[in-house]
């Protein structure tokens, strides 16, 4: 299956939190989108691997993505080396996305920055013909995505561009709340974590509202880029 967009996240729920509205919008426009989680989030304070597996499947259905896979890297301990790069390369060559979305370039959780650089490096290496990979005993063709964008997570990184998600913020929040083990619940007896606070839950909307305010829309998501953006004419900018 060839995808238009492939979104990577170090943990299940990273993609929903960082670019869930954008994904929902692109799918509504007819794009095929997939999600690849690097780890199972097994070091998370709340929930369990089994619970998060089900939650990530539920979130994928809410967003309407075409495929979701998990690479079973070690939460907290994966590194940017050949072994891990090859796992990413196989996914890029399998789905041949035009656009790759990945973790924030710098963030509170160490896996986010690591995952960001790992995926970015693999996107380049995936285009090199002399790197040979196979899936199901079939040799894969080299493939390099045209664009690599990084979504924004915990830290308030200044975006290079934003996507208007005014009609899709509710869908984003619904997908995030599919991870009921991870986020605020007044009746929960689980330990409190930074993302399980009421403030964090409310921030999902007010941060998107603030980005939207800056561009004259109700809600928006921000991204950073690795190279200059190009437009055909000034009229392409809104």
GROMACS .gro file of C-alpha atoms in nm:
model
  238
    1UNK     CA    1   0.000   0.000   0.000
    2UNK     CA    2   0.141   0.336  -0.098
    3UNK     CA    3   0.068   0.615   0.148
    4UNK     CA    4   0.064   0.989   0.096
    5UNK     CA    5   0.171   1.062   0.453
    6UNK     CA    6   0.350   0.848   0.712
    7UNK     CA    7   0.359   0.980   1.070
    8UNK     CA    8   0.612   0.845   1.319
    9UNK     CA    9   0.592   0.874   1.696
   10UNK     CA   10   0.831   0.752   1.964
   11UNK     CA   11   0.532   0.642   2.174
   12UNK     CA   12   0.168   0.557   2.109
   13UNK     CA   13  -0.021   0.890   2.145
   14UNK     CA   14   0.271   1.111   2.027
   15UNK     CA   15   0.122   1.140   1.679
   16UNK     CA   16  -0.229   1.211   1.805
   17UNK     CA   17  -0.102   1.481   2.040
   18UNK     CA   18   0.132   1.645   1.790
   19UNK     CA   19  -0.054   1.628   1.460
   20UNK     CA   20  -0.383   1.444   1.508
   21UNK     CA   21  -0.585   1.733   1.366
   22UNK     CA   22  -0.367   1.760   1.058
   23UNK     CA   23  -0.395   1.387   0.995
   24UNK     CA   24  -0.774   1.395   1.029
   25UNK     CA   25  -0.788   1.688   0.786
   26UNK     CA   26  -0.563   1.523   0.527
   27UNK     CA   27  -0.767   1.202   0.542
   28UNK     CA   28  -1.085   1.404   0.484
   29UNK     CA   29  -0.917   1.544   0.172
   30UNK     CA   30  -0.865   1.194   0.037
   31UNK     CA   31  -0.506   1.134   0.148
   32UNK     CA   32  -0.390   0.792   0.266
   33UNK     CA   33  -0.214   0.822   0.601
   34UNK     CA   34  -0.034   0.571   0.820
   35UNK     CA   35   0.116   0.578   1.169
   36UNK     CA   36   0.430   0.402   1.289
   37UNK     CA   37   0.497   0.388   1.663
   38UNK     CA   38   0.860   0.321   1.754
   39UNK     CA   39   0.792   0.175   2.101
   40UNK     CA   40   0.503   0.037   2.306
   41UNK     CA   41   0.550   0.307   2.569
   42UNK     CA   42   0.625   0.030   2.818
   43UNK     CA   43   0.804   0.261   3.062
   44UNK     CA   44   0.500   0.484   3.101
   45UNK     CA   45   0.391   0.533   3.463
   46UNK     CA   46   0.024   0.468   3.388
   47UNK     CA   47  -0.145   0.187   3.203
   48UNK     CA   48   0.025  -0.117   3.048
   49UNK     CA   49   0.148  -0.237   2.711
   50UNK     CA   50  -0.172  -0.434   2.659
   51UNK     CA   51  -0.391  -0.136   2.744
   52UNK     CA   52  -0.194   0.101   2.524
   53UNK     CA   53  -0.204  -0.143   2.233
   54UNK     CA   54  -0.584  -0.136   2.245
   55UNK     CA   55  -0.592   0.239   2.296
   56UNK     CA   56  -0.368   0.302   1.995
   57UNK     CA   57  -0.588   0.078   1.780
   58UNK     CA   58  -0.896   0.270   1.893
   59UNK     CA   59  -0.731   0.605   1.822
   60UNK     CA   60  -0.631   0.486   1.473
   61UNK     CA   61  -0.994   0.401   1.397
   62UNK     CA   62  -1.111   0.741   1.517
   63UNK     CA   63  -0.865   0.921   1.292
   64UNK     CA   64  -0.932   0.685   1.001
   65UNK     CA   65  -0.571   0.599   0.919
   66UNK     CA   66  -0.506   0.326   0.663
   67UNK     CA   67  -0.246   0.140   0.868
   68UNK     CA   68  -0.073   0.149   1.206
   69UNK     CA   69   0.237  -0.052   1.298
   70UNK     CA   70   0.469  -0.073   1.597
   71UNK     CA   71   0.843  -0.136   1.562
   72UNK     CA   72   0.891  -0.264   1.919
   73UNK     CA   73   1.196  -0.053   1.994
   74UNK     CA   74   1.289  -0.022   2.361
   75UNK     CA   75   1.110   0.265   2.528
   76UNK     CA   76   1.367   0.504   2.672
   77UNK     CA   77   1.666   0.312   2.538
   78UNK     CA   78   1.645   0.301   2.158
   79UNK     CA   79   1.934   0.476   1.984
   80UNK     CA   80   2.005   0.629   1.646
   81UNK     CA   81   2.221   0.354   1.497
   82UNK     CA   82   2.223   0.132   1.189
   83UNK     CA   83   1.997  -0.134   1.344
   84UNK     CA   84   1.723   0.113   1.429
   85UNK     CA   85   1.765   0.317   1.110
   86UNK     CA   86   1.711   0.002   0.903
   87UNK     CA   87   1.381  -0.063   1.081
   88UNK     CA   88   1.262   0.285   0.980
   89UNK     CA   89   1.399   0.250   0.627
   90UNK     CA   90   1.198  -0.069   0.576
   91UNK     CA   91   0.877   0.115   0.671
   92UNK     CA   92   0.954   0.408   0.442
   93UNK     CA   93   1.026   0.177   0.151
   94UNK     CA   94   0.721  -0.035   0.230
   95UNK     CA   95   0.475   0.255   0.224
   96UNK     CA   96   0.658   0.504  -0.002
   97UNK     CA   97   0.516   0.822   0.156
   98UNK     CA   98   0.555   1.160  -0.009
   99UNK     CA   99   0.552   1.327   0.333
  100UNK     CA  100   0.689   1.205   0.666
  101UNK     CA  101   0.584   1.357   0.998
  102UNK     CA  102   0.798   1.294   1.305
  103UNK     CA  103   0.858   1.392   1.665
  104UNK     CA  104   0.956   1.738   1.785
  105UNK     CA  105   1.321   1.826   1.728
  106UNK     CA  106   1.362   1.895   2.102
  107UNK     CA  107   1.134   1.808   2.389
  108UNK     CA  108   1.093   1.720   2.757
  109UNK     CA  109   1.098   1.344   2.695
  110UNK     CA  110   1.438   1.226   2.567
  111UNK     CA  111   1.276   0.979   2.324
  112UNK     CA  112   1.111   1.261   2.131
  113UNK     CA  113   1.430   1.432   2.020
  114UNK     CA  114   1.599   1.096   1.962
  115UNK     CA  115   1.305   0.969   1.759
  116UNK     CA  116   1.297   1.290   1.559
  117UNK     CA  117   1.660   1.261   1.450
  118UNK     CA  118   1.638   0.885   1.397
  119UNK     CA  119   1.346   0.916   1.155
  120UNK     CA  120   1.499   1.216   0.981
  121UNK     CA  121   1.828   1.033   0.921
  122UNK     CA  122   1.645   0.722   0.801
  123UNK     CA  123   1.445   0.929   0.551
  124UNK     CA  124   1.770   1.033   0.384
  125UNK     CA  125   1.931   0.689   0.399
  126UNK     CA  126   1.618   0.526   0.257
  127UNK     CA  127   1.692   0.694  -0.076
  128UNK     CA  128   2.034   0.532  -0.113
  129UNK     CA  129   2.022   0.240  -0.356
  130UNK     CA  130   2.324   0.065  -0.206
  131UNK     CA  131   2.148   0.017   0.126
  132UNK     CA  132   1.967  -0.312   0.070
  133UNK     CA  133   1.658  -0.414   0.266
  134UNK     CA  134   1.402  -0.691   0.240
  135UNK     CA  135   1.050  -0.755   0.365
  136UNK     CA  136   0.907  -1.108   0.340
  137UNK     CA  137   1.216  -1.214   0.141
  138UNK     CA  138   1.147  -0.949  -0.125
  139UNK     CA  139   1.404  -0.682  -0.195
  140UNK     CA  140   1.277  -0.329  -0.147
  141UNK     CA  141   1.331  -0.037  -0.380
  142UNK     CA  142   1.501   0.279  -0.256
  143UNK     CA  143   1.259   0.556  -0.163
  144UNK     CA  144   1.312   0.901  -0.016
  145UNK     CA  145   1.015   1.113   0.102
  146UNK     CA  146   0.989   1.452  -0.063
  147UNK     CA  147   0.919   1.632   0.266
  148UNK     CA  148   0.998   1.576   0.634
  149UNK     CA  149   0.812   1.785   0.891
  150UNK     CA  150   0.841   1.781   1.270
  151UNK     CA  151   0.534   1.835   1.484
  152UNK     CA  152   0.548   2.022   1.815
  153UNK     CA  153   0.494   1.855   2.152
  154UNK     CA  154   0.557   1.963   2.512
  155UNK     CA  155   0.790   2.256   2.451
  156UNK     CA  156   0.665   2.572   2.282
  157UNK     CA  157   0.886   2.554   1.974
  158UNK     CA  158   0.825   2.834   1.724
  159UNK     CA  159   0.665   2.675   1.416
  160UNK     CA  160   0.782   2.736   1.061
  161UNK     CA  161   0.424   2.691   0.941
  162UNK     CA  162   0.086   2.600   1.085
  163UNK     CA  163  -0.209   2.397   0.958
  164UNK     CA  164  -0.563   2.523   1.018
  165UNK     CA  165  -0.744   2.239   1.198
  166UNK     CA  166  -1.052   2.438   1.301
  167UNK     CA  167  -1.292   2.170   1.176
  168UNK     CA  168  -1.081   1.882   1.308
  169UNK     CA  169  -0.977   1.975   1.660
  170UNK     CA  170  -1.270   1.782   1.809
  171UNK     CA  171  -1.161   1.472   1.618
  172UNK     CA  172  -0.805   1.520   1.743
  173UNK     CA  173  -0.918   1.544   2.105
  174UNK     CA  174  -1.141   1.239   2.062
  175UNK     CA  175  -0.843   1.037   1.934
  176UNK     CA  176  -0.627   1.157   2.223
  177UNK     CA  177  -0.891   1.065   2.479
  178UNK     CA  178  -0.893   0.712   2.338
  179UNK     CA  179  -0.582   0.679   2.556
  180UNK     CA  180  -0.792   0.684   2.870
  181UNK     CA  181  -0.513   0.533   3.080
  182UNK     CA  182  -0.281   0.824   3.008
  183UNK     CA  183  -0.479   1.143   3.050
  184UNK     CA  184  -0.681   1.325   3.315
  185UNK     CA  185  -0.958   1.136   3.488
  186UNK     CA  186  -1.087   1.272   3.817
  187UNK     CA  187  -1.181   0.920   3.929
  188UNK     CA  188  -0.848   0.758   3.848
  189UNK     CA  189  -0.631   0.609   4.122
  190UNK     CA  190  -0.323   0.596   3.896
  191UNK     CA  191  -0.015   0.806   3.988
  192UNK     CA  192  -0.026   1.162   3.859
  193UNK     CA  193   0.203   1.243   3.568
  194UNK     CA  194   0.265   1.567   3.374
  195UNK     CA  195   0.031   1.461   3.093
  196UNK     CA  196  -0.237   1.327   3.330
  197UNK     CA  197  -0.311   1.666   3.481
  198UNK     CA  198  -0.627   1.862   3.413
  199UNK     CA  199  -0.413   2.152   3.297
  200UNK     CA  200  -0.250   1.938   3.029
  201UNK     CA  201  -0.587   1.813   2.906
  202UNK     CA  202  -0.713   2.170   2.876
  203UNK     CA  203  -0.389   2.274   2.705
  204UNK     CA  204  -0.469   2.049   2.409
  205UNK     CA  205  -0.725   2.301   2.296
  206UNK     CA  206  -0.591   2.631   2.426
  207UNK     CA  207  -0.250   2.576   2.265
  208UNK     CA  208  -0.421   2.499   1.933
  209UNK     CA  209  -0.643   2.803   1.981
  210UNK     CA  210  -0.341   3.025   2.038
  211UNK     CA  211  -0.171   2.905   1.719
  212UNK     CA  212  -0.500   2.952   1.538
  213UNK     CA  213  -0.535   3.304   1.677
  214UNK     CA  214  -0.201   3.399   1.525
  215UNK     CA  215  -0.317   3.305   1.175
  216UNK     CA  216  -0.682   3.407   1.199
  217UNK     CA  217  -0.838   3.065   1.254
  218UNK     CA  218  -0.995   2.888   1.551
  219UNK     CA  219  -0.742   2.606   1.591
  220UNK     CA  220  -0.407   2.520   1.433
  221UNK     CA  221  -0.112   2.282   1.466
  222UNK     CA  222   0.248   2.388   1.416
  223UNK     CA  223   0.539   2.221   1.239
  224UNK     CA  224   0.908   2.285   1.184
  225UNK     CA  225   1.089   2.208   0.860
  226UNK     CA  226   1.434   2.083   0.764
  227UNK     CA  227   1.473   2.293   0.451
  228UNK     CA  228   1.316   2.594   0.284
  229UNK     CA  229   0.952   2.575   0.185
  230UNK     CA  230   0.875   2.670  -0.173
  231UNK     CA  231   0.554   2.810  -0.326
  232UNK     CA  232   0.462   2.877  -0.687
  233UNK     CA  233   0.337   3.225  -0.614
  234UNK     CA  234   0.268   3.464  -0.328
  235UNK     CA  235  -0.098   3.378  -0.362
  236UNK     CA  236  -0.025   3.029  -0.229
  237UNK     CA  237   0.037   3.177   0.116
  238UNK     CA  238  -0.276   3.217   0.330
   0.00000   0.00000   0.00000
